[in-house]
Amino acid sequence: MMTLGIGLAAAIRVGMVLLFLPFSALDKIINYRGAIAQAREVAPNTAIATALILTGLFVEVFMSIGVITGVADRACAFVLAGYCGVTALLWKQFWRPGDFWSAPSGQGRTLFWDFLKNFALGAGFLLITFGINATSVGYFFANPLSSSHPYSVTQTGARP
C-alpha cells in the first residue's frame, strides 16, 4: 500500500505539470520564433516578448521540478497557479473575438474552454499550495518555502 501511495502521489504531480514540462517548455525551445510571435500578441516590443518567453520557460521548468520533487513544492505550485491565471488572462481572451454568442464553433468558444482549463489547473496547483482544509492556509504563509512532503509514508511527516 505504501508503494501505491507514493506512486499515485508522483503520478498525480507529474500529470499536473506534464503540460509544462516537457511539452510547453520544449515547444518554446524548438519553436522559439513562434513563441516570440505569440508573446508579441500581448507585448509588441521584441525585448519584452523575449523576456516573457524566457520567464515562462524558467517557470515551466523549475517550478514543475519543484512540484514533482517536493522541494519547496508549495511555493512552486503557487507560482504555477499564478502562471496559469496570467496566461489565461493574456492569451485566452475569449471575449475579444466577438463571436462567443453568435458562433457555436467560433474562436471565442474555443478560447473560453482553454481559459477555463487554465483556471482549473491553477486551482489544482493551489490545492498543493494551501492543502485541502482552511487550517493549512496559515501554515503556507508562515512557511512559504516548506515542502508538503508528498512522498512521506508517515502521517507525522506531512503538514496540513
CSV table of C-alpha atoms in Angstrom, one decimal:
chain,number,residue,atom,x,y,z
A,1,MET,CA,0.0,0.0,0.0
A,2,MET,CA,2.9,2.3,0.8
A,3,THR,CA,4.3,1.9,-2.8
A,4,LEU,CA,0.9,2.5,-4.3
A,5,GLY,CA,0.5,5.8,-2.3
A,6,ILE,CA,3.9,7.1,-3.3
A,7,GLY,CA,3.3,6.1,-6.9
A,8,LEU,CA,-0.1,7.8,-7.0
A,9,ALA,CA,1.4,11.0,-5.4
A,10,ALA,CA,4.1,11.0,-8.0
A,11,ALA,CA,1.8,10.3,-10.9
A,12,ILE,CA,-0.7,13.0,-9.9
A,13,ARG,CA,2.1,15.6,-9.7
A,14,VAL,CA,3.7,14.5,-13.0
A,15,GLY,CA,0.2,14.7,-14.6
A,16,MET,CA,-0.3,18.2,-13.3
A,17,VAL,CA,2.9,19.5,-14.7
A,18,LEU,CA,3.1,17.5,-17.9
A,19,LEU,CA,1.6,20.3,-19.9
A,20,PHE,CA,4.6,22.5,-18.9
A,21,LEU,CA,7.4,20.0,-18.6
A,22,PRO,CA,8.3,18.8,-21.1
A,23,PHE,CA,5.8,19.9,-23.7
A,24,SER,CA,5.3,23.6,-23.4
A,25,ALA,CA,8.9,24.2,-22.3
A,26,LEU,CA,10.2,22.1,-25.2
A,27,ASP,CA,7.9,23.9,-27.6
A,28,LYS,CA,9.4,27.2,-26.5
A,29,ILE,CA,12.9,25.9,-27.3
A,30,ILE,CA,12.1,24.1,-30.6
A,31,ASN,CA,9.7,26.8,-31.9
A,32,TYR,CA,11.4,29.8,-30.4
A,33,ARG,CA,10.4,32.2,-33.2
A,34,GLY,CA,6.8,31.1,-32.9
A,35,ALA,CA,6.9,31.5,-29.2
A,36,ILE,CA,8.2,35.0,-29.6
A,37,ALA,CA,5.5,35.8,-32.2
A,38,GLN,CA,2.8,34.6,-29.7
A,39,ALA,CA,4.3,36.7,-26.9
A,40,ARG,CA,4.3,39.7,-29.2
A,41,GLU,CA,0.5,39.4,-29.3
A,42,VAL,CA,0.5,41.0,-25.8
A,43,ALA,CA,3.9,42.7,-25.9
A,44,PRO,CA,4.7,44.2,-29.3
A,45,ASN,CA,8.3,45.0,-28.2
A,46,THR,CA,10.6,42.1,-29.1
A,47,ALA,CA,12.8,42.6,-26.0
A,48,ILE,CA,9.7,42.4,-23.7
A,49,ALA,CA,8.3,39.4,-25.7
A,50,THR,CA,11.7,37.6,-25.3
A,51,ALA,CA,11.7,38.3,-21.6
A,52,LEU,CA,8.2,36.9,-21.3
A,53,ILE,CA,9.2,33.7,-23.1
A,54,LEU,CA,12.4,33.2,-21.0
A,55,THR,CA,10.4,33.9,-17.8
A,56,GLY,CA,7.8,31.4,-18.9
A,57,LEU,CA,10.4,28.8,-19.7
A,58,PHE,CA,12.0,29.3,-16.3
A,59,VAL,CA,8.7,28.9,-14.6
A,60,GLU,CA,7.7,25.9,-16.6
A,61,VAL,CA,10.9,24.0,-16.0
A,62,PHE,CA,12.0,24.9,-12.4
A,63,MET,CA,8.6,25.2,-10.8
A,64,SER,CA,7.5,21.9,-12.4
A,65,ILE,CA,10.6,20.2,-11.0
A,66,GLY,CA,9.8,21.6,-7.5
A,67,VAL,CA,6.2,20.3,-7.7
A,68,ILE,CA,7.4,16.8,-8.8
A,69,THR,CA,10.3,16.5,-6.3
A,70,GLY,CA,8.6,18.1,-3.4
A,71,VAL,CA,11.4,20.7,-2.9
A,72,ALA,CA,9.6,24.0,-2.0
A,73,ASP,CA,6.6,22.4,-3.8
A,74,ARG,CA,4.1,24.7,-2.2
A,75,ALA,CA,5.8,27.9,-3.4
A,76,CYS,CA,6.4,26.3,-6.8
A,77,ALA,CA,2.7,25.3,-7.1
A,78,PHE,CA,1.7,28.9,-6.0
A,79,VAL,CA,3.9,30.3,-8.9
A,80,LEU,CA,2.4,27.8,-11.4
A,81,ALA,CA,-1.1,28.7,-10.2
A,82,GLY,CA,-0.4,32.4,-10.9
A,83,TYR,CA,1.2,31.5,-14.2
A,84,CYS,CA,-2.0,29.6,-15.3
A,85,GLY,CA,-4.1,32.6,-14.4
A,86,VAL,CA,-1.9,35.1,-16.1
A,87,THR,CA,-1.6,33.1,-19.3
A,88,ALA,CA,-5.4,32.6,-19.3
A,89,LEU,CA,-6.0,36.4,-19.0
A,90,LEU,CA,-3.3,37.4,-21.6
A,91,TRP,CA,-3.7,34.7,-24.2
A,92,LYS,CA,-7.1,33.0,-23.8
A,93,GLN,CA,-9.3,36.2,-24.1
A,94,PHE,CA,-12.5,34.5,-25.2
A,95,TRP,CA,-14.4,37.8,-25.0
A,96,ARG,CA,-12.2,39.5,-27.7
A,97,PRO,CA,-13.2,37.7,-31.0
A,98,GLY,CA,-16.8,38.9,-30.5
A,99,ASP,CA,-18.3,35.6,-31.7
A,100,PHE,CA,-18.9,33.9,-28.4
A,101,TRP,CA,-22.7,34.0,-28.5
A,102,SER,CA,-23.1,34.1,-32.3
A,103,ALA,CA,-21.0,31.2,-33.5
A,104,PRO,CA,-21.2,27.8,-31.6
A,105,SER,CA,-17.9,26.8,-33.2
A,106,GLY,CA,-16.3,30.2,-33.1
A,107,GLN,CA,-12.9,31.3,-31.8
A,108,GLY,CA,-14.5,32.8,-28.7
A,109,ARG,CA,-15.9,29.5,-27.5
A,110,THR,CA,-12.6,27.6,-28.2
A,111,LEU,CA,-10.7,30.2,-26.2
A,112,PHE,CA,-13.4,30.0,-23.4
A,113,TRP,CA,-12.7,26.3,-22.8
A,114,ASP,CA,-8.9,26.9,-22.8
A,115,PHE,CA,-9.5,29.8,-20.4
A,116,LEU,CA,-11.4,27.6,-18.0
A,117,LYS,CA,-8.9,24.8,-18.3
A,118,ASN,CA,-6.1,27.2,-17.3
A,119,PHE,CA,-8.0,28.3,-14.2
A,120,ALA,CA,-8.9,24.7,-13.3
A,121,LEU,CA,-5.3,23.7,-13.5
A,122,GLY,CA,-4.3,26.7,-11.4
A,123,ALA,CA,-6.9,25.7,-8.8
A,124,GLY,CA,-5.3,22.2,-8.7
A,125,PHE,CA,-1.9,23.9,-8.0
A,126,LEU,CA,-3.5,25.9,-5.2
A,127,LEU,CA,-4.5,22.6,-3.6
A,128,ILE,CA,-0.8,21.7,-3.4
A,129,THR,CA,-0.1,25.2,-2.1
A,130,PHE,CA,-2.7,25.5,0.6
A,131,GLY,CA,-3.8,21.9,1.2
A,132,ILE,CA,-7.4,20.7,1.4
A,133,ASN,CA,-8.5,22.5,4.5
A,134,ALA,CA,-8.7,26.0,5.9
A,135,THR,CA,-6.1,25.5,8.6
A,136,SER,CA,-3.3,24.8,6.1
A,137,VAL,CA,-3.6,28.3,4.5
A,138,GLY,CA,-1.9,30.0,7.5
A,139,TYR,CA,0.9,27.3,7.5
A,140,PHE,CA,1.8,28.2,3.9
A,141,PHE,CA,2.0,31.9,4.6
A,142,ALA,CA,4.1,31.2,7.8
A,143,ASN,CA,6.4,28.8,5.9
A,144,PRO,CA,6.1,29.5,2.2
A,145,LEU,CA,9.2,27.6,1.1
A,146,SER,CA,8.3,24.5,3.1
A,147,SER,CA,7.6,21.1,1.5
A,148,SER,CA,4.3,19.4,1.7
A,149,HIS,CA,6.3,16.1,2.0
A,150,PRO,CA,4.4,14.5,-0.9
A,151,TYR,CA,6.2,11.2,-0.6
A,152,SER,CA,6.2,10.8,3.1
A,153,VAL,CA,4.9,7.4,4.3
A,154,THR,CA,4.0,8.5,7.8
A,155,GLN,CA,1.2,10.9,8.7
A,156,THR,CA,3.5,12.8,11.1
A,157,GLY,CA,5.9,13.8,8.3
A,158,ALA,CA,3.1,15.6,6.4
A,159,ARG,CA,2.0,19.1,7.3
A,160,PRO,CA,-1.6,20.3,6.6
